[in-house]
Amino acid sequence: MAKWRIMAKRTGNNRYLREMNQALLLDIIRVREGVSRIALASFTGLSATAIGAIVKGLLEEGYVHETGSGESSGGRKPVLLRLMPNRWFGIGVDVDARFLYLSILDHAGGVLWQRRQEGDGRVSPDATVSRIGALATEALRETGISKEKILGMGVSVPGIVDRRTRNIAFAPNLAWTDASIRGPLETAVGLPVLVENESVCSTLCEQWMGSCRLVEDFVQINIDTGIGAGLFLKGGLYRGTSGSAGEVGHIIVEDEGPLCTCGNHGCLETLSSLDAMLREAKASSFESFQATVRAGEPGCVAVMERASRSLGRAVAMLVNTLNPSRIVLGKRFPEYADLALRTVRDEVERLALKWPFAQMEVVPASFGEESSSYGAAILPIRQLMQPQQG
Ligand SMILES: [Zn+2]
């Protein structure tokens, strides 16, 4: 709450300040899920007159609506403001080598439409742009949402996004180098487009609508065919100097481990990713591997055990380095958390320093494979409420 007081812009009445205060009030209304004008004034230090004027604008634009009434401290009960569902929307697309996952979320966080479309083998940037265009058109047609109500489109990619050029600097699973899809996609769909790393998108999803809504420092590790992480530190996403922060898949956890695509041996990804477990267990699919582990087949149980210990080792390093209050294990991990979480936690406890370990917890993510698509949809919505976050 002290943060909101600092963020509120009290001086002047120009458009920029007004827009920043409007964004701030929207964000407070989102986080508090029902708040009175009086409370908004006390949270921000803005005058009742200023709050009244901004809220009037928010009501007219359909960003918020008035509902129910709150606790009264004597006298008339104050009307509560909430985000208006089903009025403004963001589209999110998770671009994966195997599929596209498109979702539409409203700015209140409701999921209105989602579809996972299997890949057709074409993963070039051009083909991806036209496939996204077609799927978005289908989504808008089926939901009947007009384009004027869409705040923008976010795209999640499994690679490093150059913060300067906004190009995809390197996406090994898609075999893209310095690829630009933002411009072509904006032309194709007629919407502003934001491109973001896949793990960062999942992290944003967990922070915006999952278990980390009120958490200031956490790391989300996505376990899928590869492994990556998003860092949420000091209340904001941390991307590093050139946009590659969170490449935890290449933390070396076994000196003599398997050879990694990066050229080193024993990277986390070569031991704890889905691909690594499948290779080690000689299984045909992750579903059948999980079933075999659940049935107690010793070879597969040992593979899961080793993967979980390696993951725990990497988590312990992050706990010691960053002192987060939570490490969230996401993407495919929630599907098999019952088989792995205990081993991961035991290994973290064994290896991490006592002080940071005592202050934190290791938890499965609230969302699974859909998290990157949801997080991508949140990108344009977040610009409306947290424009300073970038
Ligand atoms: Zn590596």
CSV table of C-alpha atoms and ligand atoms in Angstrom, one decimal:
chain,number,residue,atom,x,y,z
A,1,MET,CA,0.0,0.0,0.0
A,2,ALA,CA,2.9,2.3,0.8
A,3,LYS,CA,4.1,1.6,-2.8
A,4,TRP,CA,0.8,2.9,-4.2
A,5,ARG,CA,1.2,6.2,-2.2
A,6,ILE,CA,4.7,6.7,-3.8
A,7,MET,CA,3.4,5.8,-7.3
A,8,ALA,CA,0.5,8.3,-7.3
A,9,LYS,CA,1.3,11.5,-9.1
A,10,ARG,CA,-0.1,14.4,-7.2
A,11,THR,CA,1.3,17.4,-9.0
A,12,GLY,CA,-0.2,18.9,-12.2
A,13,ASN,CA,-3.1,17.9,-14.3
A,14,ASN,CA,-1.5,17.0,-17.6
A,15,ARG,CA,-2.5,14.0,-19.6
A,16,TYR,CA,0.5,11.8,-18.8
A,17,LEU,CA,0.0,12.2,-15.0
A,18,ARG,CA,-3.7,11.5,-15.4
A,19,GLU,CA,-3.1,8.4,-17.4
A,20,MET,CA,-0.5,7.1,-14.8
A,21,ASN,CA,-3.0,7.7,-12.0
A,22,GLN,CA,-5.8,6.0,-14.0
A,23,ALA,CA,-3.5,3.0,-14.5
A,24,LEU,CA,-2.7,2.9,-10.8
A,25,LEU,CA,-6.3,3.0,-9.7
A,26,LEU,CA,-7.2,0.2,-12.2
A,27,ASP,CA,-4.3,-1.9,-10.8
A,28,ILE,CA,-5.4,-1.3,-7.2
A,29,ILE,CA,-9.0,-2.2,-8.1
A,30,ARG,CA,-7.7,-5.4,-9.7
A,31,VAL,CA,-5.5,-6.4,-6.7
A,32,ARG,CA,-8.1,-5.6,-4.0
A,33,GLU,CA,-11.0,-7.1,-5.9
A,34,GLY,CA,-13.6,-4.6,-4.7
A,35,VAL,CA,-12.6,-1.3,-3.3
A,36,SER,CA,-14.4,2.0,-2.4
A,37,ARG,CA,-13.5,5.5,-3.6
A,38,ILE,CA,-12.6,6.4,-0.1
A,39,ALA,CA,-10.2,3.5,0.2
A,40,LEU,CA,-8.6,4.5,-3.2
A,41,ALA,CA,-8.0,8.0,-1.8
A,42,SER,CA,-6.4,6.6,1.4
A,43,PHE,CA,-4.2,4.1,-0.5
A,44,THR,CA,-2.9,6.7,-2.9
A,45,GLY,CA,-3.0,10.0,-1.0
A,46,LEU,CA,-5.0,11.5,-4.0
A,47,SER,CA,-7.8,13.9,-3.2
A,48,ALA,CA,-11.5,12.7,-3.2
A,49,THR,CA,-12.1,15.1,-6.1
A,50,ALA,CA,-9.2,13.6,-8.2
A,51,ILE,CA,-10.4,10.0,-7.4
A,52,GLY,CA,-13.9,11.0,-8.4
A,53,ALA,CA,-12.9,12.4,-11.7
A,54,ILE,CA,-10.7,9.4,-12.6
A,55,VAL,CA,-13.3,6.8,-11.5
A,56,LYS,CA,-15.9,8.6,-13.6
A,57,GLY,CA,-13.7,8.1,-16.7
A,58,LEU,CA,-13.1,4.5,-15.8
A,59,LEU,CA,-16.8,3.8,-15.5
A,60,GLU,CA,-17.5,5.5,-18.8
A,61,GLU,CA,-14.9,3.5,-20.6
A,62,GLY,CA,-16.2,0.3,-19.2
A,63,TYR,CA,-13.0,-0.6,-17.3
A,64,VAL,CA,-14.8,-0.8,-14.0
A,65,HIS,CA,-18.3,-1.2,-12.6
A,66,GLU,CA,-20.0,-0.5,-9.3
A,67,THR,CA,-21.1,-3.5,-7.3
A,68,GLY,CA,-22.4,-4.4,-3.8
A,69,SER,CA,-21.2,-2.4,-0.8
A,70,GLY,CA,-18.4,-2.8,1.7
A,71,GLU,CA,-18.0,-2.5,5.4
A,72,SER,CA,-19.3,0.8,6.7
A,73,SER,CA,-17.7,2.6,9.6
A,74,GLY,CA,-21.1,4.2,10.4
A,75,GLY,CA,-23.4,6.0,8.0
A,76,ARG,CA,-24.0,5.0,4.3
A,77,LYS,CA,-22.2,1.9,3.1
A,78,PRO,CA,-19.6,2.8,0.4
A,79,VAL,CA,-20.1,1.4,-3.2
A,80,LEU,CA,-17.3,-1.0,-4.3
A,81,LEU,CA,-15.5,-0.8,-7.6
A,82,ARG,CA,-14.5,-3.9,-9.5
A,83,LEU,CA,-13.1,-4.6,-12.9
A,84,MET,CA,-15.8,-5.0,-15.5
A,85,PRO,CA,-15.7,-8.5,-16.9
A,86,ASN,CA,-16.2,-9.3,-20.6
A,87,ARG,CA,-15.5,-5.8,-21.8
A,88,TRP,CA,-11.8,-5.4,-22.8
A,89,PHE,CA,-9.6,-8.3,-23.9
A,90,GLY,CA,-6.1,-9.5,-24.6
A,91,ILE,CA,-5.1,-12.3,-27.0
A,92,GLY,CA,-2.2,-14.6,-26.0
A,93,VAL,CA,-0.4,-17.1,-28.2
A,94,ASP,CA,2.1,-19.6,-27.1
A,95,VAL,CA,4.3,-20.5,-30.1
A,96,ASP,CA,5.8,-24.0,-29.5
A,97,ALA,CA,7.6,-26.2,-32.0
A,98,ARG,CA,4.8,-28.7,-31.6
A,99,PHE,CA,1.7,-26.5,-31.2
A,100,LEU,CA,0.1,-23.1,-31.0
A,101,TYR,CA,-1.9,-22.3,-27.9
A,102,LEU,CA,-4.2,-19.3,-28.4
A,103,SER,CA,-6.3,-17.8,-25.6
A,104,ILE,CA,-8.5,-14.8,-25.0
A,105,LEU,CA,-8.6,-13.3,-21.5
A,106,ASP,CA,-10.7,-10.3,-20.4
A,107,HIS,CA,-9.0,-7.5,-18.5
A,108,ALA,CA,-10.5,-8.8,-15.2
A,109,GLY,CA,-8.6,-12.1,-15.7
A,110,GLY,CA,-11.4,-14.3,-17.0
A,111,VAL,CA,-10.5,-16.9,-19.7
A,112,LEU,CA,-13.1,-16.6,-22.5
A,113,TRP,CA,-11.6,-18.8,-25.2
A,114,GLN,CA,-8.7,-21.2,-25.7
A,115,ARG,CA,-7.5,-23.7,-28.2
A,116,ARG,CA,-4.4,-25.8,-28.5
A,117,GLN,CA,-3.7,-26.4,-32.2
A,118,GLU,CA,-1.3,-29.2,-33.1
A,119,GLY,CA,1.6,-28.2,-35.3
A,120,ASP,CA,1.5,-28.9,-39.0
A,121,GLY,CA,5.3,-29.0,-39.3
A,122,ARG,CA,5.7,-25.5,-40.6
A,123,VAL,CA,7.5,-23.5,-38.0
A,124,SER,CA,9.2,-20.7,-40.0
A,125,PRO,CA,8.4,-17.2,-38.8
A,126,ASP,CA,6.3,-16.5,-41.9
A,127,ALA,CA,4.2,-19.7,-41.6
A,128,THR,CA,3.8,-19.0,-37.9
A,129,VAL,CA,2.5,-15.5,-38.5
A,130,SER,CA,-0.1,-16.8,-41.0
A,131,ARG,CA,-1.2,-19.7,-38.7
A,132,ILE,CA,-1.6,-17.3,-35.8
A,133,GLY,CA,-3.6,-14.9,-38.0
A,134,ALA,CA,-6.0,-17.7,-39.0
A,135,LEU,CA,-6.4,-19.0,-35.4
A,136,ALA,CA,-7.1,-15.5,-34.1
A,137,THR,CA,-9.7,-14.8,-36.8
A,138,GLU,CA,-11.4,-18.1,-35.7
A,139,ALA,CA,-11.3,-17.1,-32.1
A,140,LEU,CA,-12.9,-13.7,-32.7
A,141,ARG,CA,-15.5,-15.2,-35.0
A,142,GLU,CA,-16.5,-17.8,-32.4
A,143,THR,CA,-16.6,-15.4,-29.5
A,144,GLY,CA,-18.1,-12.5,-31.4
A,145,ILE,CA,-15.6,-10.1,-29.9
A,146,SER,CA,-15.0,-7.1,-32.1
A,147,LYS,CA,-11.4,-6.1,-32.7
A,148,GLU,CA,-11.9,-2.6,-31.2
A,149,LYS,CA,-12.3,-4.3,-27.8
A,150,ILE,CA,-8.9,-6.1,-28.0
A,151,LEU,CA,-6.1,-4.3,-26.2
A,152,GLY,CA,-3.4,-6.2,-28.1
A,153,MET,CA,-1.8,-9.5,-28.7
A,154,GLY,CA,1.0,-11.1,-26.7
A,155,VAL,CA,3.2,-13.8,-28.2
A,156,SER,CA,5.2,-16.3,-26.1
A,157,VAL,CA,8.2,-17.8,-27.7
A,158,PRO,CA,10.7,-20.4,-26.5
A,159,GLY,CA,13.8,-18.3,-26.9
A,160,ILE,CA,15.6,-15.1,-26.0
A,161,VAL,CA,13.9,-11.9,-26.9
A,162,ASP,CA,16.2,-9.0,-27.6
A,163,ARG,CA,15.0,-6.1,-25.4
A,164,ARG,CA,16.4,-3.5,-27.8
A,165,THR,CA,15.1,-4.7,-31.2
A,166,ARG,CA,12.2,-6.8,-29.9
A,167,ASN,CA,13.4,-9.5,-32.3
A,168,ILE,CA,13.7,-13.2,-31.3
A,169,ALA,CA,17.5,-13.4,-31.0
A,170,PHE,CA,17.7,-17.1,-30.6
A,171,ALA,CA,15.0,-19.8,-30.3
A,172,PRO,CA,16.8,-23.2,-30.7
A,173,ASN,CA,13.6,-25.4,-30.6
A,174,LEU,CA,12.2,-23.4,-33.5
A,175,ALA,CA,15.6,-23.0,-35.2
A,176,TRP,CA,15.0,-19.2,-35.4
A,177,THR,CA,17.9,-16.7,-35.2
A,178,ASP,CA,17.3,-12.9,-35.1
A,179,ALA,CA,13.7,-13.5,-36.3
A,180,SER,CA,11.2,-10.7,-36.4
A,181,ILE,CA,7.5,-11.6,-36.1
A,182,ARG,CA,6.2,-8.5,-34.4
A,183,GLY,CA,5.9,-6.3,-37.5
A,184,PRO,CA,4.5,-8.9,-39.8
A,185,LEU,CA,2.1,-10.1,-37.2
A,186,GLU,CA,0.8,-6.6,-36.4
A,187,THR,CA,0.1,-6.2,-40.1
A,188,ALA,CA,-1.6,-9.6,-40.3
A,189,VAL,CA,-3.9,-9.2,-37.3
A,190,GLY,CA,-4.2,-5.4,-37.2
A,191,LEU,CA,-3.4,-5.3,-33.4
A,192,PRO,CA,-0.4,-4.1,-31.4
A,193,VAL,CA,1.8,-7.1,-30.7
A,194,LEU,CA,4.2,-7.8,-27.8
A,195,VAL,CA,6.7,-10.6,-27.9
A,196,GLU,CA,8.0,-12.2,-24.7
A,197,ASN,CA,10.0,-15.2,-23.6
A,198,GLU,CA,7.9,-18.3,-22.7
A,199,SER,CA,9.0,-18.7,-19.1
A,200,VAL,CA,8.6,-15.0,-18.5
A,201,CYS,CA,5.0,-15.3,-19.8
A,202,SER,CA,4.3,-18.2,-17.4
A,203,THR,CA,5.8,-16.3,-14.5
A,204,LEU,CA,3.5,-13.3,-15.3
A,205,CYS,CA,0.5,-15.6,-15.4
A,206,GLU,CA,1.4,-17.0,-11.9
A,207,GLN,CA,1.9,-13.5,-10.6
A,208,TRP,CA,-1.2,-12.0,-12.2
A,209,MET,CA,-3.8,-14.8,-11.6
A,210,GLY,CA,-2.1,-17.7,-9.8
A,211,SER,CA,-0.6,-18.3,-6.4
A,212,CYS,CA,1.9,-15.5,-6.5
A,213,ARG,CA,-0.5,-12.5,-6.6
A,214,LEU,CA,1.0,-10.9,-3.5
A,215,VAL,CA,4.5,-12.3,-3.8
A,216,GLU,CA,7.3,-9.8,-4.4
A,217,ASP,CA,10.2,-12.2,-5.0
A,218,PHE,CA,9.8,-15.6,-6.7
A,219,VAL,CA,11.3,-17.7,-9.5
A,220,GLN,CA,9.2,-19.9,-11.8
A,221,ILE,CA,11.0,-22.8,-13.4
A,222,ASN,CA,9.2,-24.3,-16.4
A,223,ILE,CA,9.8,-28.0,-17.0
A,224,ASP,CA,8.9,-29.1,-20.5
A,225,THR,CA,10.9,-30.5,-23.4
A,226,GLY,CA,13.5,-28.0,-22.2
A,227,ILE,CA,13.9,-26.0,-19.0
A,228,GLY,CA,13.7,-22.3,-18.5
A,229,ALA,CA,12.8,-19.8,-15.7
A,230,GLY,CA,11.3,-16.5,-15.2
A,231,LEU,CA,12.5,-14.2,-12.4
A,232,PHE,CA,10.1,-11.9,-10.6
A,233,LEU,CA,12.2,-9.8,-8.2
A,234,LYS,CA,11.5,-6.8,-6.1
A,235,GLY,CA,7.9,-6.7,-7.5
A,236,GLY,CA,8.8,-6.8,-11.2
A,237,LEU,CA,10.1,-9.1,-14.0
A,238,TYR,CA,13.8,-9.3,-14.2
A,239,ARG,CA,15.2,-10.0,-17.7
A,240,GLY,CA,18.9,-9.1,-17.4
A,241,THR,CA,21.1,-6.9,-19.5
A,242,SER,CA,20.3,-8.5,-22.8
A,243,GLY,CA,17.1,-10.4,-22.1
A,244,SER,CA,18.4,-13.9,-21.3
A,245,ALA,CA,18.1,-14.0,-17.5
A,246,GLY,CA,16.5,-17.2,-16.3
A,247,GLU,CA,18.3,-19.7,-18.6
A,248,VAL,CA,18.5,-22.1,-15.6
A,249,GLY,CA,18.3,-25.1,-18.0
A,250,HIS,CA,22.1,-24.7,-18.4
A,251,ILE,CA,23.0,-24.7,-14.7
A,252,ILE,CA,25.5,-27.6,-14.5
A,253,VAL,CA,24.3,-30.1,-11.9
A,254,GLU,CA,26.4,-33.2,-12.8
A,255,ASP,CA,30.0,-32.7,-14.0
A,256,GLU,CA,30.1,-36.0,-15.8
A,257,GLY,CA,26.5,-35.7,-17.0
A,258,PRO,CA,25.0,-36.1,-20.5
A,259,LEU,CA,26.2,-33.7,-23.3
A,260,CYS,CA,24.0,-30.7,-23.7
A,261,THR,CA,23.1,-28.8,-26.9
A,262,CYS,CA,25.1,-25.8,-25.4
A,263,GLY,CA,28.3,-27.9,-25.5
A,264,ASN,CA,28.6,-28.5,-21.8
A,265,HIS,CA,28.0,-31.7,-19.9
A,266,GLY,CA,25.4,-32.2,-17.1
A,267,CYS,CA,23.2,-29.2,-17.6
A,268,LEU,CA,19.9,-29.3,-15.7
A,269,GLU,CA,18.1,-29.7,-19.0
A,270,THR,CA,20.0,-32.9,-19.9
A,271,LEU,CA,18.8,-34.5,-16.6
A,272,SER,CA,15.4,-33.0,-15.6
A,273,SER,CA,13.6,-32.0,-18.7
A,274,LEU,CA,10.8,-34.2,-20.1
A,275,ASP,CA,13.0,-35.1,-23.1
A,276,ALA,CA,15.8,-36.1,-20.8
A,277,MET,CA,13.6,-38.4,-18.7
A,278,LEU,CA,12.1,-40.0,-21.8
A,279,ARG,CA,15.5,-40.6,-23.3
A,280,GLU,CA,16.8,-42.1,-20.1
A,281,ALA,CA,13.7,-44.3,-19.6
A,282,LYS,CA,13.5,-45.2,-23.3
A,283,ALA,CA,9.8,-44.3,-23.1
A,284,SER,CA,7.6,-43.4,-26.0
A,285,SER,CA,5.6,-40.7,-24.4
A,286,PHE,CA,5.6,-38.8,-21.2
A,287,GLU,CA,2.1,-40.1,-20.3
A,288,SER,CA,3.3,-43.7,-20.5
A,289,PHE,CA,6.4,-42.9,-18.6
A,290,GLN,CA,4.4,-41.3,-15.8
A,291,ALA,CA,2.1,-44.4,-15.7
A,292,THR,CA,5.1,-46.7,-15.4
A,293,VAL,CA,6.6,-44.6,-12.6
A,294,ARG,CA,3.2,-44.7,-10.8
A,295,ALA,CA,3.1,-48.5,-11.2
A,296,GLY,CA,6.5,-48.6,-9.4
A,297,GLU,CA,8.7,-50.0,-12.2
A,298,PRO,CA,12.2,-49.6,-10.6
A,299,GLY,CA,14.1,-48.4,-13.7
A,300,CYS,CA,11.6,-45.6,-14.4
A,301,VAL,CA,11.3,-44.7,-10.7
A,302,ALA,CA,15.1,-44.3,-10.6
A,303,VAL,CA,14.9,-42.0,-13.7
A,304,MET,CA,12.3,-39.8,-12.0
A,305,GLU,CA,14.3,-39.8,-8.8
A,306,ARG,CA,17.5,-38.6,-10.5
A,307,ALA,CA,15.6,-35.9,-12.5
A,308,SER,CA,14.0,-34.7,-9.3
A,309,ARG,CA,17.3,-34.6,-7.3
A,310,SER,CA,19.0,-32.6,-10.2
A,311,LEU,CA,16.1,-30.2,-10.2
A,312,GLY,CA,16.4,-29.8,-6.4
A,313,ARG,CA,20.1,-29.1,-6.7
A,314,ALA,CA,19.4,-26.2,-9.2
A,315,VAL,CA,16.6,-24.9,-7.0
A,316,ALA,CA,19.1,-24.9,-4.0
A,317,MET,CA,21.5,-22.7,-6.0
A,318,LEU,CA,18.7,-20.3,-6.8
A,319,VAL,CA,17.6,-20.2,-3.2
A,320,ASN,CA,21.2,-19.4,-2.1
A,321,THR,CA,21.7,-16.8,-4.8
A,322,LEU,CA,18.4,-14.9,-4.9
A,323,ASN,CA,16.7,-15.6,-1.5
A,324,PRO,CA,13.2,-15.8,-3.1
A,325,SER,CA,10.2,-16.4,-0.9
A,326,ARG,CA,8.9,-19.0,-3.4
A,327,ILE,CA,10.2,-21.3,-6.2
A,328,VAL,CA,7.3,-22.3,-8.5
A,329,LEU,CA,7.6,-25.4,-10.7
A,330,GLY,CA,5.5,-25.0,-13.8
A,331,LYS,CA,4.4,-25.9,-17.3
A,332,ARG,CA,4.3,-29.8,-17.2
A,333,PHE,CA,5.5,-30.2,-13.6
A,334,PRO,CA,2.1,-29.9,-12.0
A,335,GLU,CA,1.0,-33.1,-13.9
A,336,TYR,CA,3.6,-35.2,-12.1
A,337,ALA,CA,4.2,-33.2,-8.9
A,338,ASP,CA,2.9,-36.1,-6.8
A,339,LEU,CA,5.9,-38.2,-8.1
A,340,ALA,CA,8.6,-35.6,-7.8
A,341,LEU,CA,7.9,-32.8,-5.4
A,342,ARG,CA,9.0,-34.5,-2.2
A,343,THR,CA,12.4,-35.5,-3.7
A,344,VAL,CA,12.9,-31.9,-5.0
A,345,ARG,CA,12.1,-30.4,-1.6
A,346,ASP,CA,14.3,-32.9,0.3
A,347,GLU,CA,17.3,-32.1,-2.0
A,348,VAL,CA,16.7,-28.3,-1.6
A,349,GLU,CA,16.6,-28.8,2.2
A,350,ARG,CA,19.8,-30.9,2.1
A,351,LEU,CA,21.8,-28.4,-0.1
A,352,ALA,CA,20.5,-24.9,0.5
A,353,LEU,CA,21.7,-22.6,3.3
A,354,LYS,CA,19.4,-22.9,6.3
A,355,TRP,CA,18.6,-19.2,6.5
A,356,PRO,CA,17.2,-18.6,3.0
A,357,PHE,CA,15.6,-22.1,3.0
A,358,ALA,CA,13.6,-21.4,6.2
A,359,GLN,CA,12.0,-18.3,4.5
A,360,MET,CA,10.8,-20.0,1.3
A,361,GLU,CA,8.7,-22.8,-0.2
A,362,VAL,CA,8.8,-24.9,-3.3
A,363,VAL,CA,5.4,-25.3,-4.9
A,364,PRO,CA,3.8,-26.6,-8.2
A,365,ALA,CA,2.4,-23.8,-10.4
A,366,SER,CA,-1.3,-23.0,-10.3
A,367,PHE,CA,-1.5,-23.4,-14.1
A,368,GLY,CA,0.1,-25.9,-16.5
A,369,GLU,CA,0.8,-25.9,-20.2
A,370,GLU,CA,-1.7,-23.1,-20.7
A,371,SER,CA,0.3,-20.7,-18.5
A,372,SER,CA,2.5,-19.2,-21.3
A,373,SER,CA,-0.6,-18.4,-23.5
A,374,TYR,CA,-2.4,-16.8,-20.6
A,375,GLY,CA,0.7,-14.8,-19.6
A,376,ALA,CA,1.0,-13.6,-23.2
A,377,ALA,CA,-2.6,-12.4,-23.1
A,378,ILE,CA,-1.9,-10.6,-19.9
A,379,LEU,CA,1.0,-8.6,-21.6
A,380,PRO,CA,-1.3,-6.0,-23.3
A,381,ILE,CA,-3.7,-6.0,-20.3
A,382,ARG,CA,-0.8,-5.3,-18.0
A,383,GLN,CA,0.2,-2.3,-20.2
A,384,LEU,CA,-3.1,-0.8,-19.3
A,385,MET,CA,-2.6,-1.2,-15.5
A,386,GLN,CA,1.2,-1.2,-15.1
A,387,PRO,CA,2.5,0.9,-18.0
A,388,GLN,CA,5.7,1.6,-16.0
A,389,GLN,CA,6.6,-2.1,-15.9
A,390,GLY,CA,7.5,-2.4,-19.6
B,1,ZN,ZN,23.5,-26.7,-21.6
